[in-house]
Each structure stands twice: as structure tokens, then as C-alpha cells.
Amino acid sequence: TMKQEADALFELSLSSWVEIEEELTRALKTTARFGPRKNLRRIGENNGFMSVCCLLRPDWIGCSQDDRSHLPSKIVYKFSCSDQLEAVAHSLISCSLNENVIYDALRKSNNTEGLFYSLLTPSTADWLHVPGPVCYKEISDDGDVGHIMIEHIEGTSFDCYDHCSISEVQQIISAIARLQCLSHRESLHQHEEFDWNPWETIGLCVLTNTVARKVVADIPSFYGDEFEPLTRQLLFALDAIYDLEAPMRERKVIPSVLVHGDIWQSNLMWSYGGDRPRQLKSILDWQSAHVGSPAEDLVFLLICVLSGEDRRMHWRSLLVFLYRSIENEMAPAKPSFTLSELYASYIRLFPLLGLIVLMRFSVIFKCYLPSLSPDDRVKFTQTMSRKLFFLAEDVVASLD
């Protein structure tokens, strides 16, 4: 029943209806309270390794109709949880994770996302294509379960094997340019909480060098024997490629900005208008926001959401599009880096982020393919095999 589901979610999040109601009414500065038809249910069942997302319907009562119309009727309640991450780890290495490592990753990702939303006004969030902020609870002590509550965005996300068109990617890049502009204007990148390396902190929860070797070695069994020569070359050069400190070193050679850190299909919401093109509604999941290279989000985005053919054909023009978009957003001021510096940073970051995406989609294949319908399974395998073959080729070629 709905009540049983809500009770189970609150038990998992170490919270309750009373606590959430008090926190929300305080944040929204309202005397309204939750009504008898209040509801909490889980959404995004297979998305997210570090949290659980729920849809909260408060059913506001105790206020005028006019006041109620200004209160959110749906809120995303997202709390820290490592169950999914630990399940993935068990399927990969058949053992439990270090609790201290898990706690550190949960704390940093929850507090980073909460801080990011707290720094935004509703109008700025709308401008950035980000859900409006409501409130958040930090993880401060061992055993805490942190959470955030944000505006619910109506829209649809892509499946991980779907690809964006070039015009859709340009919409995302425009939002990235605005983030970088805001980072400079408001000095967001100077907040101490954003000074961390999620690639290392979160990545090493599961993908240690040893596990990375196992995942790469298993790629031919996922996607076909044609990957065998490429995986041998990747394994030979893995110690050089899988350098999780590389994104942090970029900060020494190009002016840093605040980056999202995980822009891919599952973290993008789109609206559909009949025959009209898809429009970007929101960029979700800011758990990995950190100070990094202005090229970092672009590298990860293009690898994830474009087909291999489109990425090879358009990455240079899309990099120029990002730079021109930053120029337009910052005018009359100028970007603090040149187009050549942006290009060079992209080239340096590509091998590591390419390998990470290659491993991510291989892990997704192993964990989630059995749950797909037969038709989706065929589509996933065919689409991803081609995409990742191009990617593996390009990562190997980048080593020359």
C-alpha cells in the first residue's frame, strides 16, 4: 500500500512525516500543513548509486486557496543511500565495501548537492535549467542520512542507449555556458565544499584499479569478440589512463569553473511538444558538482549522449559552440581562458573520461540488461556495441 511504501522509505531515510512537514513549512514560510491525502513514493528506481529519489505530494491544508496555489504540489525528496552502489559492487567484486569510504562519498555528494541548490534563487535555477531549491539537510555526523528537497520537474529522460541530436546537445551546452558564467559572476567555484574530486572519491568506492582491470577485461563478453584487440591495448595502458587525479591537475593549467560532473542521459529532463523538437527542461543530480576544467562537462557529455559517429564528426564544432556561448553569456567581459586552452584541456581529459564511460556502460550492461524486455535488450546491445567500439578506438588512439 501507499502507506507501507512511505513508512519503508522513511525508515530507510531515518525521517518521518512530522520531521519533513516541519522542515518544509519552515523553508516555505507557511502555516499550511500536510493533508490526509499526503503521499510519498519512490521514483527513478534504477537511477542513482548514491541516493534514493521520492515524489512527495503534501496535500496542503490549513491555508487559503490563494496561498495553496503558491505552494508546490509535488516535491522531490532525495536522501542519501548506498544500497544501489553496494549492490553494484557486490555484482562486480562479490564483496562488501569499506564503510568509511562509503560514508565519505555519501557525505560529500549529499552536502555538495544541497549547497549548490541553496546558492540558487528560483529565477537563477530557471535560467540554468535546474530544479528550484526548497531545502536540504547536511550529513554531519557518522550515521546521518542527509537529504534535499527540490522542485519537481515534469518531463521525460532518455534511456542510456538513446542518443541526442546535435541541436539537443547545443541546448545542454548553452546551459553549461550559463553555469560557467554564473560560476565567475558569483564566485561559486571558490566555495570550499566544491573543492573535491568526485572521480576519485566516488569512483574508488567501487572502481579501484583492480576492479577497473576486471571490468575492461570483461568487455568482450558484454559486447563481442571484436573488442578483444582494443581491450588488450586498454589493459596495457590502464595505469597511465586511469589516473583519477588528472581532472584536478587541469586546474593548474586552465582557469577553473564550477562543473556539474555527471551530465548524461539519466540526468537530463526533456519536454515533448507533439511534432516540435524536444526542449531541455532540467539538468538533474548535482551530487558531483566540483571545481574543474571548463572542458570537463563537455567531454563527458559528448561521450555519453552522442553516437560515436556524431561525436567524431562534431566534437570540434561543439567545443567552439561552447566557447562562443560562454563569450555571449559573459559579454562585455571575456572568458578567462582561450579557445586553444579549452581545446587542449578537452584532449587531455578525453582518455580518462572515455575509459570511465566505457566502464560505466559495461557495468550497466551487466547489472540491468537482465531486467530489460527482449526488444530493449537487443536494441541496447546493438546501439551500445557500436557506440562503445568507436569510443574504445578513440581512447586507444589518444594514447599515441
Short mmCIF file of C-alpha atoms in Angstrom, two decimals:
data_model
loop_
_atom_site.label_atom_id
_atom_site.label_comp_id
_atom_site.label_asym_id
_atom_site.label_seq_id
_atom_site.Cartn_x
_atom_site.Cartn_y
_atom_site.Cartn_z
CA THR A 1 0.00 0.00 0.00
CA MET A 2 0.99 3.65 -0.32
CA LYS A 3 1.25 3.96 3.45
CA GLN A 4 3.53 0.93 3.69
CA GLU A 5 5.77 2.31 0.93
CA ALA A 6 6.00 5.70 2.66
CA ASP A 7 6.76 4.06 6.01
CA ALA A 8 9.51 1.94 4.43
CA LEU A 9 11.06 5.00 2.75
CA PHE A 10 11.02 7.00 5.96
CA GLU A 11 12.60 4.09 7.82
CA LEU A 12 15.35 3.99 5.20
CA SER A 13 15.87 7.76 5.36
CA LEU A 14 15.69 7.92 9.18
CA SER A 15 12.96 10.54 8.96
CA SER A 16 9.17 10.86 9.37
CA TRP A 17 6.13 12.75 8.12
CA VAL A 18 6.36 15.07 11.14
CA GLU A 19 10.02 15.97 10.54
CA ILE A 20 9.56 16.52 6.81
CA GLU A 21 6.44 18.63 7.35
CA GLU A 22 8.24 20.83 9.90
CA GLU A 23 11.25 21.27 7.65
CA LEU A 24 9.16 22.11 4.58
CA THR A 25 6.81 24.54 6.26
CA ARG A 26 9.78 26.34 7.80
CA ALA A 27 11.59 26.56 4.45
CA LEU A 28 8.46 27.71 2.60
CA LYS A 29 7.50 30.14 5.40
CA THR A 30 3.93 28.84 5.53
CA THR A 31 1.46 27.89 8.24
CA ALA A 32 -0.09 25.24 5.99
CA ARG A 33 0.33 21.59 6.91
CA PHE A 34 0.15 18.22 5.22
CA GLY A 35 -3.34 16.88 4.47
CA PRO A 36 -4.83 13.39 4.81
CA ARG A 37 -4.03 12.52 1.19
CA LYS A 38 -0.31 13.17 1.57
CA ASN A 39 1.77 10.63 -0.29
CA LEU A 40 5.39 9.56 -0.73
CA ARG A 41 6.54 7.09 -3.37
CA ARG A 42 9.84 6.12 -4.92
CA ILE A 43 10.72 7.29 -8.43
CA GLY A 44 13.71 6.60 -10.69
CA GLU A 45 14.05 3.06 -9.37
CA ASN A 46 17.19 2.14 -11.33
CA ASN A 47 18.79 5.60 -11.39
CA GLY A 48 21.44 6.80 -8.97
CA PHE A 49 24.07 4.93 -7.00
CA MET A 50 24.30 7.31 -4.03
CA SER A 51 20.69 8.22 -3.26
CA VAL A 52 17.00 7.35 -3.41
CA CYS A 53 14.55 9.74 -5.08
CA CYS A 54 10.93 10.03 -3.99
CA LEU A 55 7.94 12.07 -5.12
CA LEU A 56 6.25 13.85 -2.23
CA ARG A 57 2.68 15.15 -2.53
CA PRO A 58 1.94 17.21 0.61
CA ASP A 59 -1.83 17.72 0.01
CA TRP A 60 -1.63 21.16 1.66
CA ILE A 61 -4.42 22.14 4.05
CA GLY A 62 -4.91 24.86 6.64
CA CYS A 63 -4.37 27.74 4.22
CA SER A 64 -6.37 29.79 1.74
CA GLN A 65 -6.84 28.67 -1.83
CA ASP A 66 -4.62 31.53 -2.97
CA ASP A 67 -1.83 30.50 -0.57
CA ARG A 68 -2.16 26.89 -1.62
CA SER A 69 -1.75 27.85 -5.28
CA HIS A 70 1.68 29.28 -4.45
CA LEU A 71 2.87 26.16 -2.61
CA PRO A 72 4.46 23.27 -4.55
CA SER A 73 2.01 20.43 -5.09
CA LYS A 74 4.86 18.00 -5.87
CA ILE A 75 8.33 17.93 -4.35
CA VAL A 76 11.28 15.64 -5.00
CA TYR A 77 12.56 14.24 -1.71
CA LYS A 78 16.02 12.76 -2.27
CA PHE A 79 18.01 11.11 0.50
CA SER A 80 21.47 9.59 0.69
CA CYS A 81 21.60 5.80 0.42
CA SER A 82 24.35 3.42 -0.68
CA ASP A 83 22.23 0.30 -1.30
CA GLN A 84 22.44 0.57 -5.09
CA LEU A 85 26.16 1.26 -5.02
CA GLU A 86 26.80 -1.71 -2.75
CA ALA A 87 24.68 -3.97 -4.99
CA VAL A 88 26.77 -2.96 -8.00
CA ALA A 89 29.98 -3.54 -6.03
CA HIS A 90 28.82 -6.99 -4.97
CA SER A 91 28.00 -7.95 -8.57
CA LEU A 92 31.44 -6.76 -9.70
CA ILE A 93 33.71 -7.95 -6.93
CA SER A 94 31.49 -10.16 -4.75
CA CYS A 95 32.38 -8.39 -1.53
CA SER A 96 31.23 -5.56 0.71
CA LEU A 97 32.64 -2.03 0.51
CA ASN A 98 34.63 -0.20 3.14
CA GLU A 99 32.09 1.61 5.32
CA ASN A 100 34.34 4.64 5.86
CA VAL A 101 34.84 5.06 2.11
CA ILE A 102 31.08 4.80 1.54
CA TYR A 103 30.29 7.31 4.29
CA ASP A 104 32.79 9.83 2.93
CA ALA A 105 31.32 9.56 -0.57
CA LEU A 106 27.74 9.87 0.70
CA ARG A 107 28.59 12.88 2.86
CA LYS A 108 30.41 14.76 0.14
CA SER A 109 27.87 14.07 -2.60
CA ASN A 110 24.83 14.93 -0.43
CA ASN A 111 26.34 18.09 1.04
CA THR A 112 27.68 19.26 -2.32
CA GLU A 113 24.29 18.96 -4.00
CA GLY A 114 22.49 20.59 -1.09
CA LEU A 115 24.91 23.52 -1.06
CA PHE A 116 24.57 24.00 -4.81
CA TYR A 117 20.78 24.30 -4.61
CA SER A 118 20.98 26.56 -1.57
CA LEU A 119 23.06 29.09 -3.54
CA LEU A 120 20.40 29.48 -6.24
CA THR A 121 17.40 31.76 -6.36
CA PRO A 122 14.31 30.38 -8.16
CA SER A 123 14.94 32.70 -11.12
CA THR A 124 18.60 31.62 -11.37
CA ALA A 125 17.59 27.96 -11.20
CA ASP A 126 15.14 28.51 -14.06
CA TRP A 127 17.82 30.31 -16.10
CA LEU A 128 20.22 27.38 -15.59
CA HIS A 129 17.58 24.70 -16.34
CA VAL A 130 17.88 23.42 -12.78
CA PRO A 131 15.05 22.41 -10.39
CA GLY A 132 14.09 25.16 -7.96
CA PRO A 133 15.60 24.79 -4.47
CA VAL A 134 13.48 24.11 -1.37
CA CYS A 135 15.72 22.91 1.49
CA TYR A 136 18.35 20.37 2.45
CA LYS A 137 19.85 18.56 5.43
CA GLU A 138 23.59 18.05 5.65
CA ILE A 139 25.32 14.87 6.67
CA SER A 140 27.48 15.99 9.58
CA ASP A 141 27.83 13.06 11.98
CA ASP A 142 28.51 9.40 11.40
CA GLY A 143 25.20 7.62 10.84
CA ASP A 144 23.37 10.68 9.49
CA VAL A 145 21.16 10.38 6.43
CA GLY A 146 21.19 13.62 4.50
CA HIS A 147 18.50 14.77 2.11
CA ILE A 148 17.46 17.52 -0.26
CA MET A 149 14.01 18.68 -1.33
CA ILE A 150 13.65 20.39 -4.69
CA GLU A 151 11.02 21.38 -7.22
CA HIS A 152 9.50 18.50 -9.16
CA ILE A 153 10.04 18.91 -12.92
CA GLU A 154 7.59 17.29 -15.32
CA GLY A 155 9.44 15.76 -18.23
CA THR A 156 10.98 12.66 -19.73
CA SER A 157 14.55 11.38 -19.62
CA PHE A 158 16.33 9.34 -22.27
CA ASP A 159 17.28 5.72 -21.87
CA CYS A 160 21.03 5.25 -21.53
CA TYR A 161 21.21 3.76 -25.04
CA ASP A 162 19.39 6.70 -26.66
CA HIS A 163 21.32 9.46 -28.41
CA CYS A 164 20.77 13.20 -28.54
CA SER A 165 20.69 15.17 -31.77
CA ILE A 166 23.23 17.95 -32.33
CA SER A 167 20.57 20.62 -31.72
CA GLU A 168 19.64 18.95 -28.41
CA VAL A 169 23.30 18.84 -27.37
CA GLN A 170 23.57 22.55 -28.17
CA GLN A 171 20.73 23.22 -25.70
CA ILE A 172 22.69 21.41 -22.99
CA ILE A 173 25.90 23.23 -23.90
CA SER A 174 24.08 26.56 -23.61
CA ALA A 175 23.14 25.60 -20.02
CA ILE A 176 26.77 24.62 -19.32
CA ALA A 177 27.89 28.03 -20.59
CA ARG A 178 25.44 29.73 -18.23
CA LEU A 179 26.75 27.67 -15.32
CA GLN A 180 30.29 28.76 -16.12
CA CYS A 181 29.18 32.38 -16.42
CA LEU A 182 27.42 32.15 -13.03
CA SER A 183 30.48 30.48 -11.55
CA HIS A 184 32.59 33.50 -12.48
CA ARG A 185 29.97 36.11 -11.62
CA GLU A 186 29.09 34.68 -8.19
CA SER A 187 32.48 33.03 -7.47
CA LEU A 188 30.72 29.69 -6.94
CA HIS A 189 33.95 27.85 -7.67
CA GLN A 190 35.55 29.44 -4.60
CA HIS A 191 33.28 27.65 -2.12
CA GLU A 192 35.41 25.21 -0.13
CA GLU A 193 32.76 22.45 -0.36
CA PHE A 194 33.19 22.29 -4.15
CA ASP A 195 36.93 21.74 -3.83
CA TRP A 196 36.90 17.96 -4.11
CA ASN A 197 37.47 15.22 -6.68
CA PRO A 198 34.31 13.12 -7.20
CA TRP A 199 36.04 10.99 -9.82
CA GLU A 200 38.35 9.73 -7.10
CA THR A 201 36.04 9.87 -4.05
CA ILE A 202 33.04 8.18 -5.69
CA GLY A 203 34.96 6.18 -8.28
CA LEU A 204 37.18 4.45 -5.75
CA CYS A 205 34.13 3.24 -3.83
CA VAL A 206 33.84 0.56 -6.49
CA LEU A 207 36.18 1.10 -9.43
CA THR A 208 39.60 0.65 -7.90
CA ASN A 209 42.40 -0.03 -10.35
CA THR A 210 41.96 -3.78 -9.79
CA VAL A 211 38.22 -3.67 -10.44
CA ALA A 212 38.74 -1.40 -13.46
CA ARG A 213 41.01 -4.06 -14.96
CA LYS A 214 38.36 -6.71 -14.39
CA VAL A 215 35.62 -4.59 -16.00
CA VAL A 216 37.76 -3.78 -19.05
CA ALA A 217 38.83 -7.41 -19.43
CA ASP A 218 35.14 -8.46 -19.42
CA ILE A 219 34.08 -6.01 -22.15
CA PRO A 220 34.39 -8.57 -24.99
CA SER A 221 31.99 -10.87 -23.14
CA PHE A 222 29.48 -7.99 -22.94
CA TYR A 223 29.76 -6.58 -26.44
CA GLY A 224 31.55 -9.07 -28.68
CA ASP A 225 34.94 -10.52 -29.62
CA GLU A 226 35.71 -7.56 -31.92
CA PHE A 227 36.57 -5.66 -28.73
CA GLU A 228 39.36 -8.11 -27.85
CA PRO A 229 42.30 -6.27 -29.53
CA LEU A 230 41.14 -2.93 -28.11
CA THR A 231 40.73 -4.22 -24.57
CA ARG A 232 44.25 -5.70 -24.69
CA GLN A 233 45.62 -2.26 -25.57
CA LEU A 234 43.50 -0.60 -22.88
CA LEU A 235 44.70 -3.05 -20.25
CA PHE A 236 48.32 -2.50 -21.28
CA ALA A 237 47.94 1.27 -20.84
CA LEU A 238 45.42 1.23 -17.98
CA ASP A 239 47.78 2.53 -15.30
CA ALA A 240 48.52 5.58 -17.45
CA ILE A 241 44.89 6.20 -18.50
CA TYR A 242 43.12 5.51 -15.21
CA ASP A 243 44.62 8.47 -13.43
CA LEU A 244 41.81 9.88 -11.29
CA GLU A 245 43.92 12.88 -10.30
CA ALA A 246 44.06 14.10 -13.92
CA PRO A 247 40.95 16.33 -13.66
CA MET A 248 42.42 18.05 -10.61
CA ARG A 249 45.71 18.74 -12.40
CA GLU A 250 43.78 20.55 -15.12
CA ARG A 251 43.03 23.27 -12.56
CA LYS A 252 46.72 24.19 -12.64
CA VAL A 253 46.83 24.79 -16.40
CA ILE A 254 43.43 26.37 -17.18
CA PRO A 255 41.24 28.70 -15.07
CA SER A 256 38.72 26.64 -13.12
CA VAL A 257 34.93 26.85 -13.04
CA LEU A 258 32.14 25.01 -11.25
CA VAL A 259 31.19 21.93 -13.27
CA HIS A 260 28.27 19.50 -12.95
CA GLY A 261 30.45 16.41 -13.20
CA ASP A 262 27.87 13.86 -14.41
CA ILE A 263 25.83 15.16 -17.36
CA TRP A 264 24.47 12.12 -19.17
CA GLN A 265 21.11 10.74 -20.31
CA SER A 266 19.65 9.91 -16.90
CA ASN A 267 20.32 13.41 -15.55
CA LEU A 268 18.53 15.29 -18.33
CA MET A 269 14.79 16.00 -18.44
CA TRP A 270 13.08 16.92 -21.70
CA SER A 271 9.66 18.18 -22.75
CA TYR A 272 7.83 16.90 -25.79
CA GLY A 273 5.51 19.15 -27.78
CA GLY A 274 3.88 16.92 -30.35
CA ASP A 275 5.81 17.34 -33.59
CA ARG A 276 8.06 20.02 -32.12
CA PRO A 277 11.69 19.20 -31.26
CA ARG A 278 12.49 18.14 -27.71
CA GLN A 279 13.27 21.01 -25.38
CA LEU A 280 15.61 20.76 -22.40
CA LYS A 281 13.62 21.15 -19.18
CA SER A 282 16.17 20.43 -16.47
CA ILE A 283 19.64 19.16 -15.60
CA LEU A 284 19.37 16.95 -12.51
CA ASP A 285 21.64 15.36 -9.91
CA TRP A 286 24.29 17.86 -8.79
CA GLN A 287 25.95 15.41 -6.37
CA SER A 288 29.22 15.55 -8.30
CA ALA A 289 29.44 19.35 -8.69
CA HIS A 290 33.03 20.44 -8.20
CA VAL A 291 35.72 22.84 -9.32
CA GLY A 292 37.22 21.67 -12.58
CA SER A 293 38.22 22.42 -16.15
CA PRO A 294 35.72 24.30 -18.35
CA ALA A 295 36.12 21.43 -20.84
CA GLU A 296 35.23 18.68 -18.36
CA ASP A 297 31.42 18.70 -18.66
CA LEU A 298 31.66 18.90 -22.45
CA VAL A 299 33.95 15.86 -22.72
CA PHE A 300 31.70 13.72 -20.54
CA LEU A 301 28.51 14.96 -22.22
CA LEU A 302 29.60 14.27 -25.80
CA ILE A 303 30.93 10.81 -24.95
CA CYS A 304 27.68 9.84 -23.22
CA VAL A 305 24.87 11.33 -25.29
CA LEU A 306 26.15 11.31 -28.88
CA SER A 307 26.61 8.35 -31.16
CA GLY A 308 30.22 7.52 -31.91
CA GLU A 309 29.83 8.85 -35.45
CA ASP A 310 28.32 12.16 -34.34
CA ARG A 311 30.91 12.67 -31.63
CA ARG A 312 33.78 12.13 -34.07
CA MET A 313 32.21 14.44 -36.63
CA HIS A 314 31.04 17.29 -34.41
CA TRP A 315 33.15 17.50 -31.22
CA ARG A 316 35.34 20.33 -32.53
CA SER A 317 32.41 22.45 -33.70
CA LEU A 318 30.56 21.80 -30.42
CA LEU A 319 33.64 22.85 -28.46
CA VAL A 320 33.64 26.11 -30.44
CA PHE A 321 29.90 26.42 -29.76
CA LEU A 322 30.59 26.17 -26.01
CA TYR A 323 33.27 28.85 -26.17
CA ARG A 324 31.10 31.23 -28.21
CA SER A 325 28.19 30.60 -25.83
CA ILE A 326 30.43 31.49 -22.86
CA GLU A 327 31.53 34.65 -24.68
CA ASN A 328 27.91 35.66 -25.29
CA GLU A 329 26.85 34.99 -21.69
CA MET A 330 29.81 36.90 -20.23
CA ALA A 331 29.78 39.90 -22.60
CA PRO A 332 31.13 42.51 -22.36
CA ALA A 333 33.59 40.61 -20.14
CA LYS A 334 35.81 37.96 -21.72
CA PRO A 335 36.33 34.31 -20.75
CA SER A 336 39.38 33.78 -18.54
CA PHE A 337 40.72 31.13 -20.93
CA THR A 338 41.25 30.94 -24.67
CA LEU A 339 39.64 28.62 -27.19
CA SER A 340 43.04 26.95 -27.66
CA GLU A 341 43.30 26.28 -23.91
CA LEU A 342 39.78 24.81 -23.91
CA TYR A 343 40.70 22.57 -26.85
CA ALA A 344 43.90 21.37 -25.17
CA SER A 345 42.07 20.58 -21.91
CA TYR A 346 39.46 18.56 -23.84
CA ILE A 347 42.23 16.48 -25.45
CA ARG A 348 43.94 15.83 -22.11
CA LEU A 349 40.72 14.80 -20.33
CA PHE A 350 39.33 12.59 -23.08
CA PRO A 351 41.28 9.34 -22.35
CA LEU A 352 40.30 9.15 -18.66
CA LEU A 353 36.66 10.20 -19.08
CA GLY A 354 36.32 7.98 -22.14
CA LEU A 355 37.54 4.99 -20.13
CA ILE A 356 35.18 5.85 -17.24
CA VAL A 357 32.18 5.97 -19.61
CA LEU A 358 33.28 2.74 -21.27
CA MET A 359 33.33 1.04 -17.86
CA ARG A 360 30.07 2.70 -16.72
CA PHE A 361 28.10 1.35 -19.65
CA SER A 362 29.69 -2.07 -19.24
CA VAL A 363 28.61 -2.13 -15.58
CA ILE A 364 25.10 -1.02 -16.60
CA PHE A 365 25.05 -3.82 -19.16
CA LYS A 366 25.92 -6.43 -16.55
CA CYS A 367 23.58 -5.12 -13.86
CA TYR A 368 20.49 -4.05 -15.79
CA LEU A 369 20.37 -5.98 -19.06
CA PRO A 370 18.54 -8.96 -17.49
CA SER A 371 15.70 -6.65 -16.41
CA LEU A 372 15.11 -5.27 -19.92
CA SER A 373 12.49 -6.62 -22.30
CA PRO A 374 13.83 -8.81 -25.13
CA ASP A 375 13.35 -5.99 -27.68
CA ASP A 376 15.08 -3.42 -25.46
CA ARG A 377 17.87 -5.89 -24.78
CA VAL A 378 18.61 -6.26 -28.48
CA LYS A 379 18.40 -2.50 -29.03
CA PHE A 380 20.67 -1.79 -26.07
CA THR A 381 23.28 -4.31 -27.15
CA GLN A 382 23.37 -3.23 -30.80
CA THR A 383 23.40 0.51 -30.07
CA MET A 384 25.91 0.37 -27.25
CA SER A 385 28.27 -2.05 -29.01
CA ARG A 386 28.70 0.36 -31.91
CA LYS A 387 28.96 3.44 -29.68
CA LEU A 388 31.50 1.90 -27.32
CA PHE A 389 33.57 0.38 -30.11
CA PHE A 390 34.11 3.89 -31.51
CA LEU A 391 34.90 5.12 -28.01
CA ALA A 392 37.40 2.34 -27.27
CA GLU A 393 39.12 3.02 -30.61
CA ASP A 394 39.37 6.73 -29.83
CA VAL A 395 40.69 6.21 -26.30
CA VAL A 396 43.39 3.91 -27.67
CA ALA A 397 44.20 6.36 -30.48
CA SER A 398 44.51 9.23 -27.98
CA LEU A 399 47.47 7.45 -26.38
CA ASP A 400 49.64 7.95 -29.49
#
